[in-house]
Amino acid sequence: MNSLYINEAINEAKKAYKIGEVPVGAIIVKNDTIIAKAHNLKESLLDPTCHAEILAIKEACKAINNWRLSDCTMYVTLEPCPMCASAIAQSRISNLYIGTFDDKNGACGSVINIVQNESLNHWINTIWLYNLECSDLMTNFFREQRIKSKSNNN
């Protein structure tokens, strides 16, 4: 079942990729049902808070009419940043499946660990999937961005 859900998150990431957004997708599952899907819209909406995780959390809260997402699981293609990791903890999500790490901004263990911090009031069960497709989406996206940048500067 986990592969089905991470594949749904990957589909969301591909939507972001197609519109020039950093290709991150997130879904939230409760009782084996997807209750929220989102992808990055930071560039499109000119809003630094429009990361896939934040948008998915907002949608899930509306879906269950509660800010507490206890007994929910998030699947995300890229390790959440500090803002998103904090929102995940604040929403009380129980389980977090991560497709690939972010060695520059990761806040679930790569750089810092907000979701499993003894000093904070919520501990999230975090599972690393090390999904090659998630990693390749990021690598390819940023390679294309560098190529576009070079051609625009010539």
XYZ file of N, CA, C and O in Angstrom:
616
model
N 0.822 -1.203 0.000
C 0.000 0.000 0.000
C 0.862 1.260 0.000
O 0.513 2.244 -0.609
N 2.030 1.203 0.684
C 2.898 2.370 0.744
C 3.323 2.838 -0.636
O 3.408 4.030 -0.895
N 3.605 1.885 -1.548
C 4.043 2.275 -2.886
C 2.920 2.990 -3.639
O 3.190 3.929 -4.401
N 1.684 2.574 -3.426
C 0.553 3.267 -4.044
C 0.523 4.724 -3.589
O 0.390 5.640 -4.410
N 0.683 4.949 -2.308
C 0.595 6.307 -1.776
C 1.777 7.170 -2.190
O 1.597 8.336 -2.548
N 2.990 6.627 -2.163
C 4.128 7.450 -2.603
C 4.012 7.728 -4.094
O 4.374 8.812 -4.560
N 3.427 6.804 -4.850
C 3.212 7.063 -6.281
C 2.222 8.203 -6.490
O 2.374 8.994 -7.435
N 1.227 8.305 -5.641
C 0.293 9.438 -5.723
C 1.020 10.751 -5.422
O 0.774 11.768 -6.071
N 1.911 10.727 -4.443
C 2.704 11.922 -4.119
C 3.621 12.272 -5.297
O 3.790 13.461 -5.630
N 4.197 11.263 -5.928
C 5.041 11.492 -7.103
C 4.225 12.122 -8.231
O 4.698 13.040 -8.918
N 3.002 11.667 -8.429
C 2.128 12.274 -9.446
C 1.910 13.753 -9.157
O 1.884 14.577 -10.080
N 1.746 14.093 -7.886
C 1.610 15.504 -7.509
C 2.908 16.270 -7.813
O 2.864 17.389 -8.317
N 4.044 15.663 -7.506
C 5.337 16.307 -7.777
C 5.506 16.572 -9.274
O 6.031 17.613 -9.680
N 5.058 15.631 -10.095
C 5.153 15.802 -11.548
C 4.298 16.976 -12.025
O 4.664 17.670 -12.985
N 3.172 17.213 -11.372
C 2.346 18.382 -11.709
C 3.125 19.666 -11.443
O 3.069 20.611 -12.231
N 3.833 19.698 -10.315
C 4.649 20.870 -9.990
C 5.748 21.046 -11.033
O 5.988 22.163 -11.520
N 6.402 19.966 -11.380
C 7.492 19.983 -12.363
C 7.014 20.621 -13.670
O 7.697 21.478 -14.243
N 5.849 20.194 -14.146
C 5.314 20.656 -15.430
C 5.060 22.159 -15.454
O 5.076 22.769 -16.521
N 4.820 22.760 -14.294
C 4.542 24.204 -14.258
C 5.725 25.009 -13.731
O 5.590 26.186 -13.412
N 6.887 24.371 -13.656
C 8.092 25.077 -13.264
C 8.290 25.259 -11.771
O 9.129 26.040 -11.332
N 7.530 24.515 -10.992
C 7.675 24.542 -9.536
C 8.656 23.462 -9.112
O 8.783 22.436 -9.790
N 9.329 23.650 -7.971
C 10.166 22.583 -7.437
C 9.270 21.359 -7.271
O 8.198 21.449 -6.661
N 9.673 20.222 -7.834
C 8.780 19.060 -7.889
C 8.652 18.298 -6.567
O 9.293 17.283 -6.336
N 7.803 18.842 -5.715
C 7.488 18.184 -4.449
C 5.988 17.944 -4.415
O 5.198 18.843 -4.731
N 5.621 16.720 -4.038
C 4.219 16.367 -3.889
C 3.995 15.747 -2.527
O 4.891 15.110 -1.967
N 2.791 15.950 -2.006
C 2.426 15.388 -0.703
C 0.991 14.919 -0.735
O 0.140 15.535 -1.383
N 0.741 13.821 -0.030
C -0.635 13.368 0.170
C -0.805 13.015 1.639
O 0.171 12.716 2.340
N -2.034 13.058 2.092
C -2.358 12.678 3.465
C -3.441 11.610 3.408
O -4.429 11.745 2.679
N -3.217 10.554 4.196
C -4.095 9.383 4.214
C -4.657 9.198 5.617
O -3.932 9.339 6.612
N -5.948 8.907 5.688
C -6.591 8.547 6.951
C -7.480 7.350 6.681
O -8.276 7.367 5.735
N -7.346 6.320 7.488
C -8.148 5.096 7.332
C -8.096 4.551 5.902
O -9.122 4.228 5.305
N -6.894 4.488 5.351
C -6.660 3.961 3.997
C -7.359 4.744 2.892
O -7.584 4.216 1.801
N -7.682 5.999 3.171
C -8.303 6.867 2.174
C -7.476 8.139 2.048
O -7.127 8.759 3.064
N -7.183 8.523 0.816
C -6.478 9.793 0.592
C -7.458 10.923 0.849
O -8.503 11.006 0.208
N -7.111 11.783 1.815
C -7.989 12.914 2.144
C -7.433 14.248 1.651
O -8.140 15.255 1.685
N -6.186 14.248 1.177
C -5.611 15.492 0.655
C -4.451 15.176 -0.276
O -3.710 14.215 -0.067
N -4.323 16.002 -1.320
C -3.218 15.920 -2.275
C -2.785 17.347 -2.574
O -3.631 18.242 -2.690
N -1.469 17.537 -2.734
C -0.995 18.868 -3.103
C 0.408 18.787 -3.682
O 1.118 17.802 -3.493
N 0.759 19.838 -4.389
C 2.115 19.999 -4.906
C 2.534 21.449 -4.697
O 1.697 22.312 -4.430
N 3.817 21.692 -4.820
C 4.331 23.042 -4.608
C 3.667 24.045 -5.544
O 3.482 23.769 -6.732
N 3.332 25.211 -4.985
C 2.771 26.321 -5.764
C 3.398 27.657 -5.348
O 2.820 28.704 -5.561
N 4.555 27.598 -4.759
C 5.249 28.785 -4.250
C 5.475 29.840 -5.340
O 5.202 31.016 -5.134
N 5.980 29.410 -6.489
C 6.242 30.340 -7.595
C 4.939 30.822 -8.221
O 4.779 32.015 -8.472
N 4.017 29.917 -8.453
C 2.752 30.265 -9.111
C 1.936 31.261 -8.305
O 1.340 32.189 -8.858
N 1.901 31.061 -6.982
C 1.086 31.920 -6.115
C 1.889 33.038 -5.451
O 1.322 33.827 -4.704
N 3.192 33.075 -5.743
C 4.078 34.089 -5.156
C 3.935 34.130 -3.640
O 3.829 35.188 -3.025
N 3.956 32.926 -3.053
C 3.745 32.783 -1.618
C 4.725 31.756 -1.074
O 4.648 30.578 -1.432
N 5.666 32.186 -0.220
C 6.678 31.251 0.283
C 6.126 30.146 1.171
O 6.837 29.190 1.466
N 4.876 30.243 1.577
C 4.288 29.188 2.414
C 3.546 28.127 1.598
O 3.048 27.160 2.172
N 3.490 28.275 0.309
C 2.721 27.338 -0.523
C 3.544 26.122 -0.932
O 3.656 25.776 -2.106
N 4.102 25.453 0.074
C 4.777 24.181 -0.140
C 3.718 23.082 -0.154
O 2.647 23.220 0.441
N 4.038 21.976 -0.798
C 3.093 20.858 -0.928
C 2.565 20.404 0.423
O 1.358 20.167 0.583
N 3.453 20.290 1.419
C 3.048 19.792 2.734
C 2.034 20.716 3.400
O 1.027 20.252 3.955
N 2.280 22.016 3.345
C 1.373 23.000 3.961
C 0.010 22.955 3.276
O -1.040 22.929 3.934
N 0.035 22.933 1.951
C -1.229 22.895 1.202
C -2.009 21.611 1.484
O -3.237 21.640 1.627
N -1.302 20.491 1.579
C -1.971 19.222 1.888
C -2.557 19.239 3.297
O -3.672 18.755 3.522
N -1.824 19.791 4.243
C -2.331 19.888 5.620
C -3.606 20.719 5.661
O -4.598 20.324 6.285
N -3.619 21.847 4.979
C -4.824 22.693 4.948
C -6.015 21.947 4.361
O -7.127 22.005 4.887
N -5.776 21.241 3.260
C -6.849 20.481 2.616
C -7.353 19.356 3.523
O -8.563 19.132 3.638
N -6.439 18.661 4.182
C -6.827 17.557 5.069
C -7.640 18.068 6.260
O -8.620 17.433 6.655
N -7.234 19.197 6.816
C -7.974 19.769 7.949
C -9.408 20.108 7.557
O -10.343 19.851 8.320
N -9.566 20.654 6.362
C -10.922 20.938 5.867
C -11.704 19.645 5.660
O -12.890 19.574 5.975
N -11.030 18.622 5.145
C -11.699 17.353 4.839
C -12.258 16.680 6.091
O -13.327 16.070 6.038
N -11.535 16.787 7.203
C -12.016 16.127 8.428
C -12.566 17.127 9.449
O -12.957 16.734 10.540
N -12.562 18.404 9.081
C -13.102 19.461 9.933
C -12.420 19.480 11.311
O -13.082 19.540 12.346
N -11.082 19.408 11.279
C -10.317 19.412 12.528
C -8.878 19.759 12.199
O -8.353 19.284 11.186
N -8.222 20.550 13.028
C -6.813 20.867 12.797
C -5.899 19.729 13.238
O -4.755 19.661 12.813
N -6.410 18.848 14.068
C -5.620 17.708 14.525
C -5.721 16.582 13.508
O -6.804 16.045 13.273
N -4.595 16.229 12.936
C -4.564 15.151 11.953
C -4.008 13.875 12.576
O -3.284 13.108 11.943
N -4.392 13.648 13.818
C -3.999 12.413 14.504
C -4.509 11.228 13.702
O -5.557 11.301 13.056
N -3.766 10.151 13.732
C -4.116 8.944 12.979
C -4.070 9.152 11.465
O -4.643 8.364 10.719
N -3.381 10.208 11.033
C -3.173 10.437 9.605
C -1.709 10.181 9.274
O -0.826 10.292 10.123
N -1.486 9.862 8.022
C -0.141 9.621 7.513
C 0.099 10.526 6.323
O -0.767 10.645 5.449
N 1.279 11.157 6.300
C 1.677 11.966 5.153
C 2.744 11.214 4.368
O 3.661 10.634 4.954
N 2.612 11.274 3.055
C 3.636 10.788 2.134
C 4.117 12.013 1.365
O 3.306 12.728 0.772
N 5.420 12.251 1.383
C 5.979 13.409 0.706
C 7.219 12.974 -0.066
O 7.982 12.136 0.395
N 7.401 13.543 -1.239
C 8.481 13.105 -2.114
C 9.855 13.592 -1.648
O 10.858 12.943 -1.925
N 9.927 14.722 -0.970
C 11.192 15.293 -0.507
C 11.106 15.578 0.980
O 10.056 16.052 1.460
N 12.182 15.350 1.681
C 12.239 15.647 3.121
C 11.777 17.081 3.382
O 12.272 18.024 2.763
N 10.817 17.261 4.273
C 10.292 18.590 4.562
C 11.336 19.560 5.127
O 12.251 19.162 5.845
N 11.151 20.826 4.769
C 11.976 21.918 5.283
C 11.546 22.228 6.725
O 10.539 21.679 7.206
N 12.241 23.122 7.425
C 11.844 23.452 8.805
C 10.409 23.966 8.943
O 9.703 23.578 9.876
N 9.962 24.804 8.005
C 8.588 25.319 8.072
C 7.582 24.175 7.978
O 6.645 24.079 8.782
N 7.790 23.297 7.008
C 6.848 22.200 6.797
C 6.924 21.161 7.907
O 5.895 20.652 8.351
N 8.132 20.854 8.359
C 8.278 19.899 9.467
C 7.559 20.418 10.708
O 6.902 19.648 11.417
N 7.654 21.711 10.954
C 6.946 22.306 12.102
C 5.439 22.206 11.932
O 4.723 21.871 12.875
N 4.958 22.478 10.718
C 3.516 22.373 10.459
C 3.039 20.930 10.604
O 1.952 20.681 11.137
N 3.846 19.993 10.157
C 3.499 18.572 10.298
C 3.382 18.223 11.777
O 2.427 17.570 12.209
N 4.346 18.672 12.573
C 4.304 18.408 14.017
C 3.102 19.098 14.658
O 2.401 18.499 15.483
N 2.848 20.344 14.285
C 1.720 21.076 14.862
C 0.386 20.426 14.521
O -0.546 20.468 15.316
N 0.294 19.801 13.352
C -0.971 19.180 12.937
C -1.175 17.810 13.572
O -2.222 17.217 13.425
N -0.137 17.310 14.273
C -0.198 16.037 14.990
C -0.294 14.817 14.083
O -0.849 13.779 14.449
N 0.213 14.964 12.846
C 0.282 13.806 11.952
C 1.047 12.697 12.662
O 2.046 12.949 13.330
N 0.586 11.477 12.523
C 1.197 10.343 13.230
C 2.395 9.747 12.513
O 3.385 9.377 13.141
N 2.286 9.589 11.197
C 3.326 8.913 10.417
C 3.732 9.769 9.234
O 2.873 10.384 8.586
N 5.024 9.752 8.933
C 5.559 10.537 7.827
C 6.462 9.643 6.995
O 7.472 9.136 7.493
N 6.084 9.428 5.739
C 6.906 8.675 4.798
C 7.573 9.680 3.866
O 6.893 10.516 3.263
N 8.894 9.588 3.750
C 9.666 10.551 2.976
C 10.335 9.840 1.811
O 11.054 8.860 1.999
N 10.129 10.363 0.601
C 10.683 9.747 -0.593
C 12.186 9.864 -0.707
O 12.860 8.895 -1.037
N 12.737 11.054 -0.460
C 14.181 11.247 -0.543
C 14.597 12.379 0.384
O 13.781 13.211 0.782
N 15.872 12.390 0.725
C 16.394 13.365 1.682
C 16.711 14.696 1.007
O 16.845 14.781 -0.212
N 16.835 15.731 1.830
C 17.242 17.063 1.378
C 18.425 17.487 2.234
O 18.255 17.928 3.372
N 19.621 17.346 1.674
C 20.822 17.615 2.461
C 21.132 19.099 2.639
O 22.101 19.461 3.299
N 20.279 19.969 2.080
C 20.468 21.414 2.254
C 19.466 22.016 3.242
O 19.796 22.919 4.001
N 18.229 21.547 3.209
C 17.160 22.146 4.013
C 16.347 21.140 4.818
O 15.335 21.504 5.406
N 16.723 19.889 4.818
C 15.927 18.843 5.452
C 15.806 19.010 6.959
O 16.800 19.194 7.654
N 14.578 18.932 7.433
C 14.307 19.116 8.865
C 13.717 17.874 9.513
O 13.036 17.947 10.529
N 14.000 16.711 8.917
C 13.533 15.442 9.470
C 14.697 14.496 9.705
O 14.532 13.282 9.733
N 15.885 15.053 9.841
C 17.054 14.252 10.135
C 18.292 14.589 9.333
O 19.401 14.360 9.802
N 18.146 15.124 8.126
C 19.325 15.397 7.306
C 20.146 16.570 7.834
O 21.348 16.450 8.005
N 19.509 17.695 8.066
C 20.197 18.879 8.584
C 19.857 19.066 10.063
O 20.738 19.185 10.901
N 18.556 19.080 10.343
C 18.040 19.103 11.719
C 16.885 18.121 11.786
O 16.457 17.596 10.766
N 16.377 17.890 12.997
C 15.250 16.966 13.119
C 14.178 17.573 14.015
O 14.256 17.497 15.236
N 13.204 18.172 13.389
C 12.087 18.782 14.114
C 11.025 17.751 14.454
O 10.385 17.828 15.497
N 10.842 16.758 13.579
C 9.735 15.815 13.758
C 10.012 14.746 14.810
O 9.103 14.050 15.243
N 11.263 14.633 15.226
C 11.626 13.681 16.281
C 12.594 14.374 17.248
O 13.749 13.996 17.376
N 12.071 15.372 17.922
C 12.880 16.167 18.835
C 12.309 16.019 20.238
O 11.152 16.361 20.479
N 13.116 15.538 21.163
C 12.666 15.294 22.545
C 12.140 16.562 23.224
O 11.341 16.496 24.141
N 12.588 17.730 22.763
C 12.188 18.994 23.384
C 10.815 19.476 22.934
O 10.251 20.376 23.535
N 10.309 18.895 21.858
C 9.005 19.314 21.339
C 7.932 18.344 21.810
O 8.217 17.236 22.240
N 6.688 18.759 21.688
C 5.604 17.987 22.298
C 4.970 16.922 21.399
O 3.978 16.326 21.776
N 5.528 16.691 20.218
C 4.930 15.664 19.355
C 6.039 14.940 18.605
O 6.893 15.565 17.985
N 6.049 13.638 18.668
C 7.032 12.779 18.023
C 6.350 12.077 16.862
O 5.315 11.432 17.041
N 6.911 12.205 15.666
C 6.300 11.634 14.473
C 7.085 10.410 14.027
O 8.307 10.466 13.861
N 6.377 9.316 13.826
C 6.989 8.112 13.294
C 7.413 8.405 11.851
O 6.572 8.653 10.994
N 8.715 8.418 11.596
C 9.247 8.812 10.296
C 9.884 7.611 9.606
O 10.727 6.933 10.181
N 9.457 7.387 8.357
C 9.939 6.256 7.573
C 10.558 6.788 6.284
O 9.907 7.508 5.516
N 11.818 6.436 6.064
C 12.536 6.855 4.860
C 12.360 5.804 3.780
O 12.646 4.637 3.993
N 11.901 6.234 2.608
C 11.666 5.306 1.509
C 12.840 5.216 0.540
O 12.966 4.234 -0.171
N 13.671 6.231 0.489
C 14.801 6.264 -0.451
C 14.347 5.883 -1.852
O 14.912 5.007 -2.495
N 13.334 6.576 -2.329
C 12.718 6.290 -3.617
C 13.510 6.983 -4.733
O 13.655 8.204 -4.736
N 14.020 6.203 -5.670
C 14.851 6.726 -6.738
C 14.091 7.715 -7.625
O 14.655 8.728 -8.063
N 12.826 7.469 -7.875
C 12.056 8.383 -8.725
C 11.918 9.752 -8.067
O 12.010 10.782 -8.734
N 11.731 9.781 -6.759
C 11.662 11.060 -6.038
C 12.978 11.820 -6.182
O 12.990 13.032 -6.442
N 14.065 11.115 -6.010
C 15.395 11.712 -6.136
C 15.654 12.201 -7.555
O 16.143 13.325 -7.764
N 15.319 11.384 -8.532
C 15.550 11.747 -9.931
C 14.739 12.971 -10.354
O 15.226 13.793 -11.148
N 13.521 13.099 -9.861
C 12.710 14.282 -10.174
C 13.444 15.559 -9.761
O 13.513 16.524 -10.518
N 13.992 15.543 -8.555
C 14.706 16.722 -8.056
C 15.969 16.984 -8.872
O 16.217 18.118 -9.302
N 16.755 15.946 -9.107
C 18.013 16.085 -9.859
C 17.749 16.626 -11.255
O 18.410 17.577 -11.703
N 16.779 16.050 -11.946
C 16.465 16.474 -13.310
C 15.927 17.898 -13.349
O 16.285 18.682 -14.237
N 15.068 18.234 -12.404
C 14.490 19.579 -12.366
C 15.588 20.629 -12.222
O 15.639 21.598 -12.988
N 16.483 20.444 -11.256
C 17.514 21.447 -11.023
C 18.569 21.456 -12.132
O 19.112 22.519 -12.457
N 18.818 20.328 -12.780
C 19.707 20.300 -13.938
C 19.106 21.160 -15.051
O 19.789 21.987 -15.660
N 17.803 20.989 -15.313
C 17.128 21.787 -16.337
C 17.135 23.272 -15.981
O 17.322 24.116 -16.861
N 16.961 23.595 -14.716
C 16.982 24.992 -14.284
C 18.356 25.625 -14.544
O 18.438 26.774 -14.993
N 19.425 24.872 -14.260
C 20.780 25.386 -14.504
C 21.017 25.599 -15.996
O 21.604 26.608 -16.412
N 20.551 24.672 -16.814
C 20.708 24.809 -18.273
C 19.958 26.042 -18.761
O 20.492 26.829 -19.557
N 18.731 26.223 -18.302
C 17.932 27.405 -18.707
C 18.626 28.678 -18.260
O 18.672 29.657 -19.010
N 19.141 28.685 -17.059
C 19.823 29.862 -16.538
C 21.053 30.218 -17.372
O 21.283 31.383 -17.697
N 21.828 29.205 -17.752
C 23.019 29.434 -18.577
C 22.632 29.981 -19.950
O 23.273 30.892 -20.456
N 21.581 29.415 -20.549
C 21.186 29.875 -21.885
C 20.599 31.285 -21.830
O 20.746 32.045 -22.787
N 19.972 31.654 -20.724
C 19.435 33.015 -20.581
C 20.539 34.033 -20.359
O 20.376 35.204 -20.660
N 21.667 33.590 -19.810
C 22.785 34.498 -19.549
C 23.695 34.664 -20.755
O 24.589 35.480 -20.749
N 23.480 33.866 -21.812
C 24.332 33.972 -23.014
C 23.715 34.835 -24.055
O 22.709 35.238 -24.203
